[in-house]
Short mmCIF file of C-alpha atoms and ligand atoms in Angstrom, two decimals:
data_model
loop_
_atom_site.label_atom_id
_atom_site.label_comp_id
_atom_site.label_asym_id
_atom_site.label_seq_id
_atom_site.Cartn_x
_atom_site.Cartn_y
_atom_site.Cartn_z
CA MET A 223 124.77 242.33 28.13
CA LYS A 224 126.57 245.36 29.36
CA THR A 225 128.24 245.87 26.02
CA SER A 226 125.14 245.59 23.91
CA GLN A 227 123.27 247.90 26.25
CA SER A 228 125.91 250.57 26.13
CA LEU A 229 126.19 250.18 22.36
CA LEU A 230 122.45 250.63 22.04
CA SER A 231 122.41 253.68 24.27
CA ARG A 232 125.37 255.06 22.40
CA TRP A 233 123.48 254.55 19.15
CA ILE A 234 120.44 256.32 20.54
CA VAL A 235 122.56 259.22 21.73
CA ALA A 236 124.28 259.41 18.35
CA ALA A 237 120.96 259.34 16.54
CA THR A 238 119.58 262.07 18.77
CA TRP A 239 122.66 264.11 18.10
CA LEU A 240 122.31 263.73 14.33
CA MET A 241 118.66 264.76 14.57
CA VAL A 242 119.48 267.86 16.55
CA VAL A 243 122.15 268.83 14.05
CA ALA A 244 119.76 268.25 11.15
CA ILE A 245 116.88 270.14 12.75
CA SER A 246 118.75 273.23 13.85
CA ALA A 247 118.89 275.58 10.90
CA PRO A 248 122.39 276.88 10.11
CA ALA A 249 122.89 280.07 12.05
CA THR A 250 124.09 283.16 10.24
CA GLY A 251 127.25 282.86 12.26
CA ASP A 252 128.01 279.51 10.69
CA GLU A 253 127.61 280.98 7.21
CA LEU A 254 130.07 283.63 8.23
CA ILE A 255 132.58 281.01 9.37
CA ALA A 256 132.12 279.17 6.07
CA ALA A 257 132.79 282.43 4.21
CA VAL A 258 135.97 282.97 6.23
CA HIS A 259 137.13 279.44 5.38
CA ARG A 260 136.50 280.04 1.68
CA LYS A 261 138.39 283.33 1.80
CA LEU A 262 141.39 281.70 3.49
CA GLU A 263 141.35 278.81 1.04
CA ASN A 264 141.34 281.19 -1.87
CA TYR A 265 144.18 283.21 -0.36
CA ARG A 266 146.20 280.06 0.24
CA GLU A 267 145.85 279.18 -3.47
CA ASN A 268 147.01 282.65 -4.51
CA LEU A 269 150.04 282.40 -2.25
CA ASP A 270 150.83 278.94 -3.61
CA GLN A 271 150.72 280.29 -7.15
CA LEU A 272 153.03 283.14 -6.22
CA ALA A 273 155.43 280.69 -4.55
CA ALA A 274 155.44 278.54 -7.71
CA TRP A 275 156.22 281.68 -9.74
CA CYS A 276 159.16 282.41 -7.39
CA GLU A 277 160.49 278.88 -7.86
CA GLU A 278 160.38 279.29 -11.64
CA LYS A 279 162.51 282.43 -11.29
CA GLY A 280 164.92 280.69 -8.92
CA LEU A 281 163.84 282.81 -5.94
CA THR A 282 163.96 279.93 -3.45
CA GLU A 283 163.94 281.99 -0.27
CA ALA A 284 161.09 284.15 -1.51
CA ALA A 285 159.10 281.00 -2.33
CA GLN A 286 159.64 279.71 1.20
CA ARG A 287 158.66 282.98 2.81
CA THR A 288 155.51 283.18 0.71
CA ARG A 289 154.46 279.62 1.58
CA ALA A 290 155.26 280.08 5.26
CA TRP A 291 153.21 283.25 5.51
CA LEU A 292 149.84 281.76 6.39
CA ARG A 293 149.54 280.89 10.01
CA PRO A 294 149.38 277.16 10.69
CA VAL A 295 145.99 275.69 9.92
CA THR A 296 144.50 274.40 13.11
CA ASP A 297 141.12 274.35 14.71
CA ASN A 298 142.23 273.88 18.27
CA ARG A 299 144.58 276.78 18.92
CA LEU A 300 144.34 280.53 18.50
CA PHE A 301 147.33 282.05 16.72
CA ILE A 302 147.62 285.73 17.42
CA PRO A 303 150.27 287.42 15.29
CA ILE A 304 152.77 289.70 17.01
CA LEU A 305 152.46 292.95 15.06
CA PRO A 306 155.44 295.03 13.93
CA VAL A 307 155.84 298.36 15.71
CA LYS A 308 157.65 300.16 12.88
CA ILE A 309 155.59 301.70 10.09
CA GLY A 310 156.61 300.91 6.49
CA GLY A 311 157.65 297.27 6.76
CA MET A 312 155.72 296.51 3.60
CA THR A 313 158.27 298.18 1.30
CA LEU A 314 161.51 296.53 0.24
CA PRO A 315 164.88 298.31 0.63
CA ASP A 316 166.06 300.19 -2.47
CA ASN A 317 169.01 297.89 -3.14
CA ALA A 318 166.85 294.77 -3.66
CA LEU A 319 167.13 292.88 -6.97
CA ALA A 320 164.53 293.66 -9.61
CA GLU A 321 163.02 290.18 -9.54
CA ALA A 322 162.86 290.12 -5.76
CA ARG A 323 161.19 293.51 -5.92
CA ASP A 324 158.65 292.12 -8.37
CA TRP A 325 157.89 289.22 -6.01
CA TYR A 326 157.58 291.49 -3.01
CA GLN A 327 155.17 293.82 -4.79
CA ARG A 328 152.97 290.90 -5.84
CA TRP A 329 153.06 289.50 -2.31
CA MET A 330 152.18 292.84 -0.73
CA ALA A 331 149.36 293.36 -3.24
CA LEU A 332 147.89 289.98 -2.26
CA ARG A 333 148.21 290.83 1.42
CA ARG A 334 146.60 294.25 1.04
CA GLN A 335 143.70 292.73 -0.85
CA GLN A 336 143.30 289.97 1.75
CA ALA A 337 143.34 292.60 4.51
CA GLU A 338 140.48 294.47 2.82
CA GLU A 339 138.45 291.30 2.38
CA LEU A 340 138.94 290.17 5.97
CA PHE A 341 138.06 293.67 7.14
CA ALA A 342 134.82 293.48 5.15
CA LEU A 343 134.02 290.11 6.76
CA ALA A 344 134.83 291.59 10.18
CA ARG A 345 132.40 294.47 9.59
CA GLY A 346 129.76 291.94 8.57
CA ALA A 347 130.42 289.93 11.72
CA VAL A 348 130.11 292.93 14.02
CA ARG A 349 126.79 293.88 12.41
CA GLN A 350 125.54 290.35 13.17
CA GLY A 351 126.47 290.73 16.82
CA ARG A 352 129.51 288.47 16.54
CA ALA A 353 131.95 290.82 18.26
CA GLY A 354 134.54 288.19 19.20
CA LEU A 355 134.78 286.83 15.67
CA ALA A 356 134.82 290.38 14.27
CA LEU A 357 137.82 291.37 16.36
CA ASP A 358 139.60 288.14 15.49
CA LEU A 359 139.07 288.81 11.75
CA ALA A 360 140.12 292.45 12.10
CA PHE A 361 143.30 291.34 13.81
CA GLN A 362 144.02 288.81 11.05
CA ALA A 363 143.47 291.62 8.55
CA LEU A 364 145.98 293.76 10.43
CA HIS A 365 148.48 290.93 10.28
CA GLU A 366 148.14 291.03 6.46
CA ASN A 367 148.51 294.80 6.35
CA PRO A 368 150.05 296.14 9.59
CA ASP A 369 149.96 299.70 8.25
CA HIS A 370 146.18 299.78 7.68
CA GLU A 371 145.18 302.90 9.58
CA ALA A 372 141.48 302.09 10.14
CA LEU A 373 142.39 298.63 11.45
CA ARG A 374 145.14 299.99 13.70
CA ARG A 375 142.66 302.45 15.12
CA ILE A 376 140.30 299.65 16.17
CA PHE A 377 143.07 298.28 18.38
CA GLY A 378 143.97 301.66 19.84
CA PHE A 379 147.11 302.40 17.84
CA GLN A 380 148.12 305.75 16.37
CA PRO A 381 151.15 306.72 14.27
CA TYR A 382 153.93 308.34 16.28
CA ALA A 383 157.51 308.99 15.11
CA GLY A 384 157.38 306.28 12.45
CA GLU A 385 155.83 303.70 14.77
CA TRP A 386 152.40 302.40 15.79
CA ARG A 387 151.83 303.23 19.44
CA THR A 388 148.97 303.30 21.92
CA ARG A 389 147.89 306.59 23.42
CA TYR A 390 149.56 305.63 26.70
CA GLU A 391 152.85 304.85 24.96
CA VAL A 392 152.73 308.15 23.06
CA GLN A 393 152.38 310.03 26.35
CA ARG A 394 155.36 308.18 27.80
CA LEU A 395 157.48 308.70 24.67
CA ARG A 396 156.57 312.39 24.45
CA SER A 397 157.82 312.91 27.97
CA GLY A 398 161.21 311.50 26.99
CA GLN A 399 160.78 307.94 28.28
CA ILE A 400 161.45 304.60 26.63
CA TRP A 401 160.40 301.06 27.48
CA ASP A 402 163.21 298.62 28.18
CA ASP A 403 162.40 294.94 28.80
CA ARG A 404 164.82 294.88 31.76
CA PHE A 405 163.98 298.19 33.42
CA GLY A 406 160.45 299.12 32.31
CA TRP A 407 159.64 302.74 31.41
CA ILE A 408 162.66 304.93 32.20
CA PRO A 409 163.91 308.33 30.98
CA LYS A 410 165.76 307.74 27.72
CA ALA A 411 168.67 309.82 29.04
CA HIS A 412 169.16 307.27 31.86
CA LEU A 413 169.43 304.14 29.73
CA ALA A 414 173.22 304.19 29.37
CA ARG A 415 173.70 304.47 33.15
CA TYR A 416 171.16 301.71 33.81
CA GLU A 417 173.10 299.52 31.41
CA ARG A 418 176.33 300.29 33.26
CA GLY A 419 174.72 298.89 36.40
CA GLU A 420 173.75 302.19 38.04
CA ARG A 421 170.35 303.05 39.52
CA PRO A 422 168.93 306.49 40.33
CA ALA A 423 168.42 307.23 44.03
CA GLU A 424 167.60 310.90 44.27
CA PRO A 425 169.70 313.00 44.30
CA ARG A 426 172.53 310.62 43.38
CA TRP A 427 173.12 307.31 41.66
CA LEU A 428 173.88 303.98 43.33
CA SER A 429 175.20 300.70 42.06
CA ALA A 430 172.46 298.19 41.23
CA GLU A 431 173.68 295.95 44.10
CA GLU A 432 173.56 298.77 46.63
CA ASP A 433 170.11 299.80 45.40
CA GLN A 434 168.90 296.21 45.72
CA ARG A 435 170.31 295.87 49.25
CA LEU A 436 168.77 299.14 50.44
CA ARG A 437 165.36 298.41 48.96
CA GLN A 438 165.26 294.96 50.52
CA GLU A 439 166.47 296.32 53.86
CA ARG A 440 163.73 298.95 53.92
CA ASN A 441 161.21 296.46 52.59
CA ALA A 442 160.52 298.97 49.84
CA GLY A 443 160.76 296.82 46.74
CA TRP A 444 160.10 298.15 43.27
CA ARG A 445 156.90 299.56 41.86
CA LEU A 446 156.61 299.48 38.11
CA ASP A 447 153.73 300.90 36.07
CA THR A 448 152.62 299.65 32.67
CA GLU A 449 149.57 300.65 30.66
CA HIS A 450 147.21 298.31 32.49
CA PHE A 451 149.10 297.13 35.57
CA GLN A 452 150.77 298.38 38.69
CA VAL A 453 153.36 295.79 39.62
CA TRP A 454 155.09 295.63 42.99
CA THR A 455 157.81 293.16 43.87
CA ASP A 456 160.71 292.89 46.29
CA HIS A 457 162.49 290.47 43.96
CA SER A 458 164.23 292.84 41.51
CA LEU A 459 163.62 295.60 39.01
CA GLU A 460 164.08 293.08 36.21
CA GLY A 461 161.50 290.84 37.85
CA ALA A 462 158.97 293.69 37.95
CA ALA A 463 159.59 294.54 34.29
CA LEU A 464 159.19 290.89 33.30
CA VAL A 465 155.85 290.58 35.11
CA GLY A 466 154.66 293.88 33.59
CA ARG A 467 155.55 292.75 30.08
CA LYS A 468 153.90 289.32 30.43
CA LEU A 469 150.74 290.83 31.87
CA GLU A 470 150.44 293.43 29.11
CA THR A 471 150.45 290.57 26.59
CA LEU A 472 147.80 288.77 28.62
CA TYR A 473 145.73 291.94 28.69
CA GLN A 474 145.96 292.42 24.91
CA LEU A 475 144.73 288.90 24.22
CA TRP A 476 142.10 288.90 26.97
CA SER A 477 140.66 292.21 25.82
CA ARG A 478 140.20 290.95 22.25
CA LEU A 479 138.83 287.52 23.04
CA PHE A 480 136.40 288.79 25.65
CA VAL A 481 135.63 292.19 24.16
CA ARG A 482 131.87 291.70 24.61
CA TYR A 483 132.43 291.16 28.29
CA TYR A 484 133.49 294.74 28.96
CA LEU A 485 132.09 296.64 25.95
CA ILE A 486 128.47 296.69 24.92
CA GLU A 487 127.48 295.86 21.34
CA ALA A 488 127.15 299.55 20.36
CA GLN A 489 130.66 300.30 21.62
CA VAL A 490 132.12 297.45 19.57
CA LEU A 491 130.20 298.73 16.53
CA SER A 492 131.60 302.21 17.04
CA LEU A 493 135.14 300.79 16.97
CA PHE A 494 134.42 299.67 13.40
CA ASP A 495 132.78 302.90 12.37
CA ALA A 496 135.28 305.21 10.69
CA ARG A 497 132.93 308.20 11.06
CA SER A 498 132.66 308.03 14.81
CA ARG A 499 135.54 308.87 17.07
CA ALA A 500 137.05 305.61 18.21
CA PHE A 501 135.59 304.54 21.51
CA ALA A 502 138.53 304.28 23.88
CA PRO A 503 137.78 302.54 27.16
CA ARG A 504 139.22 304.43 30.10
CA PRO A 505 142.53 302.77 30.90
CA MET A 506 142.64 301.22 34.32
CA GLN A 507 145.55 299.75 36.23
CA HIS A 508 145.27 296.41 37.97
CA LYS A 509 147.38 295.78 41.07
CA VAL A 510 149.72 292.83 41.21
CA MET A 511 152.18 291.92 43.99
CA VAL A 512 154.89 289.34 43.44
CA PHE A 513 156.88 288.39 46.54
CA ARG A 514 160.48 287.33 46.19
CA ASN A 515 159.82 283.92 47.74
CA ARG A 516 157.11 281.63 49.02
CA ASP A 517 157.75 282.37 52.70
CA GLU A 518 157.00 286.07 52.26
CA TYR A 519 153.90 285.23 50.24
CA ASN A 520 152.65 282.79 52.89
CA GLU A 521 153.34 285.32 55.61
CA ALA A 522 151.50 288.13 53.84
CA LEU A 523 148.39 286.09 53.07
CA ARG A 524 148.03 283.69 55.98
CA GLY A 525 145.35 285.84 57.62
CA ARG A 526 143.23 285.79 54.46
CA ALA A 527 143.62 282.21 53.34
CA PRO A 528 144.20 279.56 56.00
CA GLN A 529 145.41 277.12 53.31
CA VAL A 530 147.78 279.59 51.70
CA GLU A 531 150.56 276.95 51.69
CA ILE A 532 148.85 274.91 49.02
CA THR A 533 148.19 277.86 46.69
CA SER A 534 150.64 279.16 44.12
CA GLY A 535 148.98 282.54 43.65
CA MET A 536 145.63 284.16 44.38
CA TYR A 537 143.43 287.05 43.47
CA VAL A 538 141.91 288.79 46.48
CA GLY A 539 138.78 290.60 45.32
CA ASP A 540 138.25 292.94 48.25
CA ARG A 541 141.83 294.21 47.96
CA ARG A 542 141.60 294.29 44.17
CA THR A 543 145.08 292.75 44.07
CA ALA A 544 146.55 289.55 42.67
CA PHE A 545 149.35 287.95 44.72
CA PHE A 546 152.18 285.72 43.51
CA PHE A 547 155.73 284.77 44.39
CA PHE A 548 158.96 283.99 42.59
CA ARG A 549 160.08 280.39 42.93
CA ASP A 550 163.60 279.30 43.83
CA ALA A 551 165.95 279.49 40.87
CA PRO A 552 169.63 278.63 40.44
CA PRO A 553 171.92 281.51 41.50
CA GLY A 554 172.49 283.98 38.69
CA ALA A 555 169.42 282.81 36.75
CA GLY A 556 167.18 285.61 35.48
CA PRO A 557 163.64 286.18 36.81
CA GLU A 558 162.22 284.17 33.87
CA LYS A 559 163.40 280.96 35.49
CA ALA A 560 161.64 281.86 38.74
CA LEU A 561 158.28 283.02 37.38
CA ASP A 562 155.32 280.64 37.33
CA GLU A 563 153.60 282.04 34.23
CA THR A 564 150.69 279.61 34.30
CA THR A 565 149.55 280.80 37.72
CA LEU A 566 150.25 284.44 36.80
CA TYR A 567 147.94 284.21 33.78
CA HIS A 568 145.27 282.21 35.62
CA GLU A 569 144.84 284.52 38.60
CA THR A 570 145.21 287.72 36.60
CA THR A 571 142.45 286.49 34.28
CA HIS A 572 140.19 286.20 37.34
CA GLN A 573 141.26 289.73 38.22
CA LEU A 574 140.45 291.20 34.80
CA PHE A 575 136.96 289.69 34.78
CA PHE A 576 136.40 290.90 38.31
CA GLU A 577 137.68 294.44 37.83
CA LEU A 578 136.45 295.20 34.32
CA GLY A 579 132.76 294.70 34.72
CA PRO A 580 130.00 295.18 37.23
CA VAL A 581 130.39 291.98 39.19
CA SER A 582 127.79 290.44 41.47
CA PRO A 583 129.17 289.48 44.89
CA THR A 584 127.55 286.07 44.43
CA ALA A 585 128.95 285.36 40.95
CA GLY A 586 129.40 281.63 40.45
CA GLN A 587 127.93 280.74 43.83
CA ARG A 588 124.46 279.67 42.72
CA GLY A 589 125.79 277.73 39.75
CA ASN A 590 127.85 277.99 36.56
CA PHE A 591 131.13 278.15 38.46
CA TRP A 592 132.64 276.13 35.60
CA VAL A 593 132.83 279.16 33.28
CA ILE A 594 134.79 281.29 35.77
CA GLU A 595 137.47 278.62 36.17
CA GLY A 596 137.25 277.51 32.54
CA ALA A 597 138.15 280.96 31.20
CA ALA A 598 141.09 281.27 33.64
CA MET A 599 142.39 277.82 32.67
CA TYR A 600 142.12 278.73 29.00
CA MET A 601 144.18 281.93 29.38
CA GLU A 602 146.71 279.94 31.40
CA THR A 603 147.80 278.29 28.10
CA LEU A 604 149.26 281.56 26.76
CA ARG A 605 152.71 281.09 25.22
CA GLN A 606 154.78 282.35 22.32
CA GLU A 607 155.56 280.27 19.22
CA GLY A 608 157.71 282.08 16.63
CA ASP A 609 155.97 285.30 15.60
CA PHE A 610 152.69 284.31 17.28
CA HIS A 611 151.11 284.32 20.67
CA VAL A 612 149.24 281.07 21.06
CA LEU A 613 146.24 280.12 23.19
CA GLY A 614 144.52 276.77 23.61
CA GLY A 615 145.59 273.50 22.02
CA ILE A 616 144.85 269.89 22.81
CA ASP A 617 148.21 269.09 24.40
CA SER A 618 148.17 271.39 27.42
CA PRO A 619 148.34 269.36 30.66
CA ARG A 620 144.73 270.22 31.53
CA MET A 621 143.44 269.26 28.05
CA ILE A 622 145.33 265.96 28.11
CA ALA A 623 143.80 265.26 31.51
CA ALA A 624 140.34 266.25 30.23
CA ARG A 625 140.65 263.86 27.29
CA PHE A 626 141.97 261.04 29.47
CA ARG A 627 139.17 261.36 31.96
CA ARG A 628 136.40 261.57 29.40
CA LEU A 629 137.64 259.01 26.89
CA GLN A 630 139.69 256.58 28.97
CA ASP A 631 138.23 256.77 32.47
CA ASP A 632 134.70 257.57 31.33
CA PHE A 633 134.53 260.32 33.95
CA TYR A 634 131.95 262.87 32.93
CA ILE A 635 129.30 264.93 34.69
CA PRO A 636 126.50 265.69 32.19
CA LEU A 637 126.33 269.40 31.45
CA ARG A 638 122.90 269.93 32.97
CA GLU A 639 124.31 268.82 36.33
CA PHE A 640 127.80 270.20 35.74
CA THR A 641 126.69 273.75 34.92
CA ALA A 642 124.37 273.77 37.95
CA MET A 643 127.33 273.40 40.32
CA GLY A 644 128.34 276.51 42.27
CA MET A 645 131.65 277.32 43.95
CA ALA A 646 130.78 275.48 47.18
CA ASP A 647 129.71 272.38 45.21
CA TRP A 648 133.16 272.32 43.63
CA GLN A 649 135.02 272.84 46.86
CA ASN A 650 133.09 270.15 48.73
CA ASP A 651 133.32 267.56 45.98
CA PRO A 652 136.03 264.89 46.35
CA ARG A 653 136.21 264.81 42.54
CA ILE A 654 137.42 268.43 42.44
CA GLY A 655 140.51 267.65 40.32
CA ALA A 656 138.43 265.93 37.65
CA ILE A 657 135.85 268.71 37.79
CA TYR A 658 138.53 271.30 37.01
CA THR A 659 139.74 269.32 34.01
CA GLN A 660 136.19 268.90 32.71
CA ALA A 661 135.73 272.69 32.90
CA ALA A 662 138.99 273.14 30.96
CA GLY A 663 137.79 270.67 28.32
CA ILE A 664 134.33 272.23 27.96
CA THR A 665 135.79 275.74 27.64
CA ASN A 666 138.26 274.59 25.00
CA PHE A 667 135.36 272.96 23.14
CA LEU A 668 133.25 276.12 23.25
CA ILE A 669 136.10 278.29 21.97
CA HIS A 670 137.36 276.03 19.21
CA HIS A 671 134.74 273.52 18.10
CA ASP A 672 133.60 273.91 14.49
CA GLY A 673 135.48 277.11 13.74
CA GLY A 674 134.50 278.72 17.04
CA LYS A 675 130.72 278.72 16.55
CA TYR A 676 130.11 278.75 20.33
CA ARG A 677 132.83 281.28 21.19
CA ASP A 678 130.52 284.27 21.46
CA ALA A 679 128.07 282.19 23.49
CA LEU A 680 130.88 281.48 25.97
CA VAL A 681 131.64 285.19 26.35
CA LEU A 682 127.98 285.99 26.95
CA CYS A 683 127.91 283.14 29.48
CA LEU A 684 130.77 284.81 31.38
CA LEU A 685 128.97 288.12 31.25
CA ALA A 686 125.77 286.64 32.73
CA VAL A 687 127.58 284.69 35.44
CA TYR A 688 129.73 287.59 36.62
CA ARG A 689 126.71 289.91 36.60
CA GLY A 690 124.72 287.33 38.53
CA THR A 691 121.94 287.17 35.92
CA ASP A 692 122.54 283.53 34.94
CA THR A 693 119.87 280.87 35.01
CA PRO A 694 120.34 277.07 35.15
CA ASP A 695 119.72 276.68 31.40
CA LEU A 696 122.17 279.49 30.51
CA LEU A 697 124.60 277.48 28.39
CA ALA A 698 121.86 275.62 26.51
CA ARG A 699 120.02 278.86 25.81
CA LEU A 700 123.08 280.78 24.58
CA THR A 701 124.32 277.97 22.33
CA GLY A 702 120.82 277.15 21.07
CA GLN A 703 121.45 273.45 21.82
CA SER A 704 119.97 271.12 24.41
CA PHE A 705 122.26 269.93 27.20
CA PRO A 706 122.25 266.29 25.97
CA SER A 707 123.20 267.37 22.46
CA LEU A 708 126.06 269.50 23.83
CA ASP A 709 127.19 266.48 25.90
CA GLU A 710 127.33 264.40 22.76
CA GLU A 711 128.94 267.11 20.64
CA TYR A 712 131.68 267.50 23.25
CA LEU A 713 132.32 263.76 23.24
CA GLN A 714 132.58 263.71 19.44
CA TYR A 715 134.87 266.76 19.57
CA LEU A 716 137.28 264.90 21.87
CA LYS A 717 137.04 261.68 19.87
CA ALA A 718 137.94 263.46 16.64
CA MET A 719 141.29 264.58 18.09
CA PRO A 720 144.53 262.75 17.27
CA PRO A 721 145.27 259.87 19.66
CA LEU A 722 146.31 260.68 23.21
CA PRO A 723 150.00 260.52 24.00
CA PRO A 724 151.00 257.38 25.95
CA LEU A 725 150.96 258.83 29.42
CA LYS A 726 149.87 257.87 32.87
CA LEU A 727 148.16 260.48 34.96
CA GLU A 728 149.87 260.83 38.31
CA SER A 729 147.04 262.32 40.29
CA ARG A 730 143.45 261.55 39.61
ZN1 LIG B 824 140.88 279.88 39.36
#
């Protein structure tokens, strides 16, 4: 009886879902996504042909490089290429063989053409109010042609001494500084001494050990500035530089994905308009403190958070500062081993949303708390794979848990009820762990499902919730779908994924 009933209800839900899909006319956005798919397909064929040509000529390595060029095809992760800094990478050295030169010229011609076509699609997307997609396409175009000046300009780069640099970097470089991954921005003339293990301590120089001892004794620590962050730590200079570098990457990705959160439509349009002067948002530094161990972190925050012991980092809005700590690491291990990147990205994402927009003091309290946590959990997945930064995926611990709970445990709070929950509802609910994973799953679905057709709706959802202008039907209204049809679409999205790994969840 139970089975037939649930089958029947499942059939009804499925039928309703099909009806909704059939009734809703294809949005212009979907046509745009279809056009992008066609363009990529066509490009893939051209690259395949070029690779076959290479094989005929015996250029095996060239064939491999050509085939490997397209980023992996996937609908559940965002691949963000790491751009070259040097200008002129698209020309081959003079001593290359004639046939290799021929291949390279053909390859670069294909890439330049693809860059122009993606740029055209990006301009179309921005005119349709699809800012997130537009920036994504523009960035893909830049990956094809990293020396495209108009595209570089959109992302705030300008040519300087044979390299693409941001305005902030140009100012630093002009004043004789360089960035070093171990030491941060330092005067170029000091690099050799830094590398010999010396540190400046006006008016003299100290050994790195002595400098470390004195700073810890005086409780001074290190302050390190990057373009968008002011990092303080009493761990080490290298630790500060590491945090600064990781957070700059987070900022780059956050600012593209959520561009419509902090820029209005007209400002995004002006980025794409070659006639107008590029709109450059005023750079702002966000404060981050990373204590050298958990004890210091607990001590510093006990007054603010009675349960500080169970947290691994937190953003404190009224101090406009995010707090973290380095974990224990084997002696001699670098700061990488001691940094909890997941928490760093999660809390700093909260910070960026909070500090880069007019935020209502009651954001997420009346309802829609899911989107605040969902966005932070999504950015938490940031990692590097080869020449790409990667976000999302179905195999992150939270996504695996979300799939388990929905598909195996049948735990699910329908979206009408789920989106109505505010911060206090979450905190007072014994199911809080499962609620977090559902928010992670829903956010992943909105960003990736069907080529990202709900991605812009998610960003506008964040905007409304942080501003405090959200209503209970917010998500349904922005996606143009009813709550029950979104419930069903989410279920089908999870079901269409490859099977779950054989794994037992430890904590439910
Ligand atoms: Zn959070």
